[in-house]
mmCIF file of C-alpha atoms in Angstrom:
data_model
loop_
_atom_site.group_PDB
_atom_site.id
_atom_site.type_symbol
_atom_site.label_atom_id
_atom_site.label_comp_id
_atom_site.label_asym_id
_atom_site.label_seq_id
_atom_site.Cartn_x
_atom_site.Cartn_y
_atom_site.Cartn_z
ATOM 1 C CA MET A 344 -14.070 -13.750 5.359
ATOM 2 C CA PRO A 345 -11.037 -12.167 6.675
ATOM 3 C CA VAL A 346 -9.738 -12.177 9.775
ATOM 4 C CA LYS A 347 -10.506 -8.868 11.780
ATOM 5 C CA GLU A 348 -6.733 -9.276 14.082
ATOM 6 C CA SER A 349 -3.710 -7.410 11.993
ATOM 7 C CA HIS A 350 -1.457 -10.618 13.804
ATOM 8 C CA ALA A 351 1.223 -8.466 12.938
ATOM 9 C CA ILE A 352 0.913 -5.577 14.503
ATOM 10 C CA LEU A 353 3.836 -4.251 16.272
ATOM 11 C CA SER A 354 2.555 -1.088 17.791
ATOM 12 C CA TRP A 355 -0.326 1.953 16.752
ATOM 13 C CA THR A 356 2.325 4.169 16.877
ATOM 14 C CA PRO A 357 5.941 4.792 14.099
ATOM 15 C CA ALA A 358 8.642 2.520 16.090
ATOM 16 C CA ASP A 359 11.685 4.804 14.739
ATOM 17 C CA GLU A 360 12.436 8.128 15.260
ATOM 18 C CA GLN A 361 12.353 7.967 11.218
ATOM 19 C CA ALA A 362 9.318 6.907 10.884
ATOM 20 C CA VAL A 363 7.449 9.975 13.366
ATOM 21 C CA ALA A 364 9.757 12.119 11.500
ATOM 22 C CA HIS A 365 8.053 10.826 7.693
ATOM 23 C CA LEU A 366 4.771 10.765 8.957
ATOM 24 C CA GLU A 367 5.034 14.666 10.351
ATOM 25 C CA GLN A 368 6.653 15.223 6.806
ATOM 26 C CA TYR A 369 3.315 14.132 5.030
ATOM 27 C CA ARG A 370 1.314 16.447 8.062
ATOM 28 C CA LEU A 371 2.516 19.168 6.248
ATOM 29 C CA VAL A 372 0.806 18.209 2.623
ATOM 30 C CA PRO A 373 -2.639 18.584 2.687
ATOM 31 C CA TRP A 374 -4.006 16.421 0.765
ATOM 32 C CA LEU A 375 -1.631 13.724 2.709
ATOM 33 C CA ALA A 376 -3.226 15.788 6.149
ATOM 34 C CA ASP A 377 -6.502 15.071 5.326
ATOM 35 C CA VAL A 378 -6.385 11.495 5.715
ATOM 36 C CA ILE A 379 -3.506 11.287 8.590
ATOM 37 C CA ASN A 380 -5.950 13.308 10.960
ATOM 38 C CA LEU A 381 -8.777 11.673 9.847
ATOM 39 C CA ASP A 382 -10.470 10.257 12.953
ATOM 40 C CA GLY A 383 -10.201 6.250 12.984
ATOM 41 C CA VAL A 384 -6.956 6.359 10.613
ATOM 42 C CA ARG A 385 -4.204 4.802 12.986
ATOM 43 C CA PRO A 386 -0.080 4.916 11.762
ATOM 44 C CA TYR A 387 1.414 1.318 12.500
ATOM 45 C CA THR A 388 4.981 -0.803 12.585
ATOM 46 C CA ALA A 389 4.770 -3.929 11.208
ATOM 47 C CA ASP A 390 6.825 -7.134 11.900
ATOM 48 C CA LEU A 391 7.508 -8.599 8.709
ATOM 49 C CA LEU A 392 11.332 -8.907 8.467
ATOM 50 C CA ALA A 393 12.233 -9.990 11.663
ATOM 51 C CA GLY A 394 16.130 -10.752 11.445
ATOM 52 C CA VAL A 395 16.340 -10.103 8.302
ATOM 53 C CA THR A 396 19.296 -7.492 8.486
ATOM 54 C CA THR A 397 19.670 -6.458 4.493
ATOM 55 C CA ALA A 398 19.339 -2.734 3.512
ATOM 56 C CA THR A 399 15.063 -2.168 3.320
ATOM 57 C CA LYS A 400 12.204 -0.831 4.288
ATOM 58 C CA PRO A 401 9.887 -1.275 6.858
ATOM 59 C CA GLY A 402 6.260 -2.625 5.874
ATOM 60 C CA LEU A 403 7.724 -4.492 2.306
ATOM 61 C CA ASP A 404 8.912 -7.460 1.996
ATOM 62 C CA PRO A 405 13.139 -7.912 2.190
ATOM 63 C CA VAL A 406 13.370 -8.484 -2.091
ATOM 64 C CA LEU A 407 11.665 -5.874 -2.792
ATOM 65 C CA GLY A 408 12.271 -3.433 0.001
ATOM 66 C CA GLY A 409 16.272 -4.361 -0.679
ATOM 67 C CA ILE A 410 15.704 -3.204 -4.459
ATOM 68 C CA LEU A 411 13.530 0.497 -3.743
ATOM 69 C CA ALA A 412 16.166 0.879 -0.631
ATOM 70 C CA ARG A 413 18.784 2.292 -2.886
ATOM 71 C CA ASP A 414 19.532 6.421 -3.236
ATOM 72 C CA GLY A 415 16.822 7.635 -5.487
ATOM 73 C CA GLY A 416 14.036 4.763 -4.325
ATOM 74 C CA VAL A 417 11.600 5.426 -1.856
ATOM 75 C CA SER A 418 12.663 8.218 0.550
ATOM 76 C CA ARG A 419 9.460 7.819 2.862
ATOM 77 C CA HIS A 420 7.105 5.169 3.593
ATOM 78 C CA ILE A 421 4.283 4.684 6.180
ATOM 79 C CA CYS A 422 1.920 2.502 7.096
ATOM 80 C CA LEU A 423 -1.573 3.420 8.724
ATOM 81 C CA MET A 424 -4.907 1.482 9.002
ATOM 82 C CA ALA A 425 -8.813 2.804 8.673
ATOM 83 C CA ALA A 426 -11.376 1.784 10.529
ATOM 84 C CA PRO A 427 -14.494 0.986 8.494
ATOM 85 C CA GLY A 428 -16.473 3.853 7.000
ATOM 86 C CA VAL A 429 -13.984 6.424 7.064
ATOM 87 C CA LEU A 430 -12.842 7.407 3.736
ATOM 88 C CA PRO A 431 -14.860 8.432 0.954
ATOM 89 C CA PRO A 432 -15.380 5.939 -2.193
ATOM 90 C CA VAL A 433 -12.481 4.983 -3.803
ATOM 91 C CA GLY A 434 -12.024 7.045 -7.267
ATOM 92 C CA ARG A 435 -14.945 9.507 -7.367
ATOM 93 C CA LYS A 436 -12.953 10.949 -10.565
ATOM 94 C CA MET A 437 -12.633 7.884 -12.181
ATOM 95 C CA ARG A 438 -16.284 5.860 -11.870
ATOM 96 C CA GLY A 439 -16.983 4.129 -14.985
ATOM 97 C CA ARG A 440 -13.338 3.841 -15.978
ATOM 98 C CA GLY A 441 -11.666 0.899 -13.950
ATOM 99 C CA ALA A 442 -11.862 2.197 -10.391
ATOM 100 C CA ALA A 443 -10.595 -0.743 -7.630
ATOM 101 C CA LYS A 444 -14.364 -1.284 -6.156
ATOM 102 C CA LEU A 445 -13.485 -1.142 -2.614
ATOM 103 C CA ASN A 446 -16.425 -1.638 0.228
ATOM 104 C CA ILE A 447 -16.079 1.193 2.687
ATOM 105 C CA GLU A 448 -17.548 -0.674 5.214
ATOM 106 C CA ASP A 449 -14.416 -2.589 5.639
ATOM 107 C CA ASP A 450 -11.224 -1.549 7.097
ATOM 108 C CA PHE A 451 -8.540 0.079 4.782
ATOM 109 C CA HIS A 452 -4.725 -0.131 5.202
ATOM 110 C CA LEU A 453 -3.078 2.499 3.704
ATOM 111 C CA ASP A 454 0.755 2.859 2.765
ATOM 112 C CA ILE A 455 1.922 6.529 1.516
ATOM 113 C CA LEU A 456 5.161 6.041 0.041
ATOM 114 C CA THR A 457 7.752 9.220 -1.786
ATOM 115 C CA LEU A 458 9.008 7.294 -5.349
ATOM 116 C CA GLY A 459 12.450 8.751 -6.960
ATOM 117 C CA LEU A 460 14.136 9.093 -9.581
ATOM 118 C CA ALA A 461 15.571 5.815 -10.121
ATOM 119 C CA LEU A 462 11.993 4.171 -10.338
ATOM 120 C CA GLN A 463 11.277 5.898 -13.573
ATOM 121 C CA GLY A 464 11.034 4.638 -16.635
ATOM 122 C CA ILE A 465 10.881 7.072 -19.631
ATOM 123 C CA PRO A 466 11.999 10.615 -17.813
ATOM 124 C CA HIS A 467 9.490 12.232 -15.481
ATOM 125 C CA THR A 468 7.328 9.072 -15.093
ATOM 126 C CA LEU A 469 7.817 6.069 -12.719
ATOM 127 C CA HIS A 470 7.944 2.415 -14.356
ATOM 128 C CA GLY A 471 4.792 0.263 -13.981
ATOM 129 C CA GLY A 472 7.004 -2.560 -12.927
ATOM 130 C CA VAL A 473 7.127 -0.508 -10.223
ATOM 131 C CA LEU A 474 3.770 -0.292 -9.130
ATOM 132 C CA THR A 475 3.197 -4.161 -9.944
ATOM 133 C CA MET A 476 6.119 -4.774 -7.982
ATOM 134 C CA LEU A 477 4.030 -2.617 -4.835
ATOM 135 C CA VAL A 478 0.915 -3.354 -5.441
ATOM 136 C CA ASP A 479 2.559 -7.559 -4.582
ATOM 137 C CA ALA A 480 4.877 -6.833 -2.265
ATOM 138 C CA ILE A 481 2.207 -4.220 -0.707
ATOM 139 C CA CYS A 482 -0.971 -6.508 -0.997
ATOM 140 C CA GLY A 483 1.050 -10.069 0.270
ATOM 141 C CA ARG A 484 1.798 -7.966 3.525
ATOM 142 C CA VAL A 485 -1.682 -6.996 4.051
ATOM 143 C CA GLY A 486 -3.019 -11.105 3.204
ATOM 144 C CA LEU A 487 -0.278 -12.350 6.362
ATOM 145 C CA MET A 488 -1.189 -9.275 8.689
ATOM 146 C CA HIS A 489 -4.272 -11.225 8.764
ATOM 147 C CA ARG A 490 -3.333 -14.892 8.834
ATOM 148 C CA ASP A 491 -0.667 -16.151 11.246
ATOM 149 C CA PRO A 492 2.396 -14.173 10.810
ATOM 150 C CA ARG A 493 4.322 -17.275 11.659
ATOM 151 C CA GLY A 494 3.055 -19.422 8.355
ATOM 152 C CA GLN A 495 3.834 -18.718 4.803
ATOM 153 C CA THR A 496 2.038 -17.211 2.010
ATOM 154 C CA TYR A 497 2.305 -16.820 -2.281
ATOM 155 C CA SER A 498 1.544 -14.126 -4.525
ATOM 156 C CA GLY A 499 -1.580 -16.612 -6.983
ATOM 157 C CA TYR A 500 -1.413 -13.576 -9.547
ATOM 158 C CA THR A 501 -1.459 -9.970 -9.026
ATOM 159 C CA ASN A 502 -3.166 -7.639 -11.887
ATOM 160 C CA VAL A 503 -2.585 -3.789 -12.287
ATOM 161 C CA ARG A 504 -4.416 -1.533 -14.817
ATOM 162 C CA PHE A 505 -3.072 1.513 -15.750
ATOM 163 C CA LEU A 506 -4.951 4.470 -15.629
ATOM 164 C CA ARG A 507 -3.072 7.366 -15.926
ATOM 165 C CA PRO A 508 0.808 8.542 -15.826
ATOM 166 C CA ILE A 509 2.686 8.821 -12.689
ATOM 167 C CA MET A 510 4.329 12.409 -13.252
ATOM 168 C CA ALA A 511 7.278 13.633 -11.343
ATOM 169 C CA SER A 512 8.138 17.523 -11.090
ATOM 170 C CA SER A 513 11.524 18.253 -12.982
ATOM 171 C CA VAL A 514 11.484 21.249 -10.096
ATOM 172 C CA PRO A 515 10.667 20.412 -6.031
ATOM 173 C CA THR A 516 6.657 20.120 -5.548
ATOM 174 C CA ASN A 517 4.375 20.118 -2.477
ATOM 175 C CA GLY A 518 6.150 18.214 -0.279
ATOM 176 C CA SER A 519 8.439 16.364 -2.875
ATOM 177 C CA GLN A 520 12.035 16.853 -3.646
ATOM 178 C CA ALA A 521 12.723 17.114 -7.294
ATOM 179 C CA GLU A 522 11.832 13.919 -9.390
ATOM 180 C CA GLU A 523 10.419 12.558 -6.446
ATOM 181 C CA VAL A 524 6.050 12.265 -5.990
ATOM 182 C CA THR A 525 3.995 10.813 -3.614
ATOM 183 C CA VAL A 526 1.088 8.528 -3.340
ATOM 184 C CA LEU A 527 -0.760 6.811 -1.118
ATOM 185 C CA VAL A 528 -1.889 3.175 -2.034
ATOM 186 C CA ARG A 529 -4.486 1.988 -0.456
ATOM 187 C CA THR A 530 -5.464 -2.086 0.564
ATOM 188 C CA GLN A 531 -8.344 -4.001 1.457
ATOM 189 C CA ILE A 532 -9.287 -8.125 1.324
ATOM 190 C CA SER A 533 -12.113 -9.045 -0.679
ATOM 191 C CA ALA A 534 -14.185 -10.539 1.805
ATOM 192 C CA GLU A 535 -16.386 -11.730 -1.373
ATOM 193 C CA LYS A 536 -13.308 -13.462 -2.644
ATOM 194 C CA THR A 537 -11.611 -14.230 -0.255
ATOM 195 C CA ARG A 538 -12.682 -18.589 0.762
ATOM 196 C CA GLY A 539 -10.273 -20.374 2.961
ATOM 197 C CA GLY A 540 -6.198 -19.941 3.032
ATOM 198 C CA ARG A 541 -7.544 -18.039 -0.515
ATOM 199 C CA MET A 542 -6.515 -14.113 0.133
ATOM 200 C CA VAL A 543 -7.889 -11.906 -2.642
ATOM 201 C CA VAL A 544 -6.541 -8.431 -1.755
ATOM 202 C CA ARG A 545 -7.764 -5.689 -3.627
ATOM 203 C CA ALA A 546 -5.596 -2.170 -3.985
ATOM 204 C CA SER A 547 -5.770 1.553 -5.561
ATOM 205 C CA ILE A 548 -2.955 3.720 -6.155
ATOM 206 C CA GLU A 549 -3.640 6.995 -5.619
ATOM 207 C CA GLY A 550 -2.934 10.856 -5.778
ATOM 208 C CA GLU A 551 -3.613 14.691 -4.870
ATOM 209 C CA GLY A 552 -7.109 15.323 -5.144
ATOM 210 C CA GLY A 553 -8.417 11.666 -5.768
ATOM 211 C CA VAL A 554 -6.961 11.092 -8.799
ATOM 212 C CA VAL A 555 -6.921 7.106 -9.349
ATOM 213 C CA TYR A 556 -3.378 5.938 -11.187
ATOM 214 C CA ALA A 557 -4.215 2.239 -10.946
ATOM 215 C CA VAL A 558 -5.722 -0.272 -9.938
ATOM 216 C CA GLY A 559 -4.552 -3.688 -8.845
ATOM 217 C CA GLU A 560 -5.660 -6.899 -7.650
ATOM 218 C CA SER A 561 -3.430 -10.012 -5.893
ATOM 219 C CA LEU A 562 -4.688 -13.405 -4.381
ATOM 220 C CA VAL A 563 -2.622 -14.234 -1.811
ATOM 221 C CA VAL A 564 -2.107 -17.891 -1.148
ATOM 222 C CA GLU A 565 -1.271 -19.925 2.372
ATOM 223 C CA LYS A 566 1.291 -22.016 2.234
ATOM 224 C CA VAL A 567 -1.441 -25.154 3.027
ATOM 225 C CA TRP A 568 -3.594 -24.141 -0.255
ATOM 226 C CA LYS A 569 -0.377 -23.710 -2.449
ATOM 227 C CA ALA A 570 -0.671 -27.173 -4.435
ATOM 228 C CA ARG A 571 -4.119 -26.295 -5.335
ATOM 229 C CA LEU A 572 -3.712 -23.613 -7.410
#
């Protein structure tokens, strides 16, 4: 069973002026405000990059964060946690089409990210490899946060199923600039699949109106279990 404490949470409020500004900008977007303003949803700051001096994004690992921090990458990002039972089921409109099997009785981690032009594959479409990197990095962070953050964890596998493309508008729309798109990534540790130092973290990448763009699953393994894969 997963440990409930999130050891790597530094505070339950954004840590700097930029993070506060991102949170307030997302509050201006109606579908995101509906999530952020729910009772039981709290923004937090995670300490995963202590001692890292390269340009990166808070809440992401240094390699991925460094890639996405470039111009046209991730322009805004906040982390939140939702208490058990606060959020509606994932993928109401996608039932039977691969919606993530997430248990609404357990805590969710939520990441809201605004992704830019540099992360597109074909014009106006987010690259699937970027989404896979996001799922791997965010699931890894969530797994680590529910273990001793002084230890090490590894990805045993990361599987992503793409359900529909994420399209960016060529004109500014709903809180985003031209060629930007904002997504909500829900993640949760699977209680039924987690054993010992092997954690399975499930993810769902969503957009406005509850649409589910992709679902994923990552096996996060503590160092002591790595040789047993």
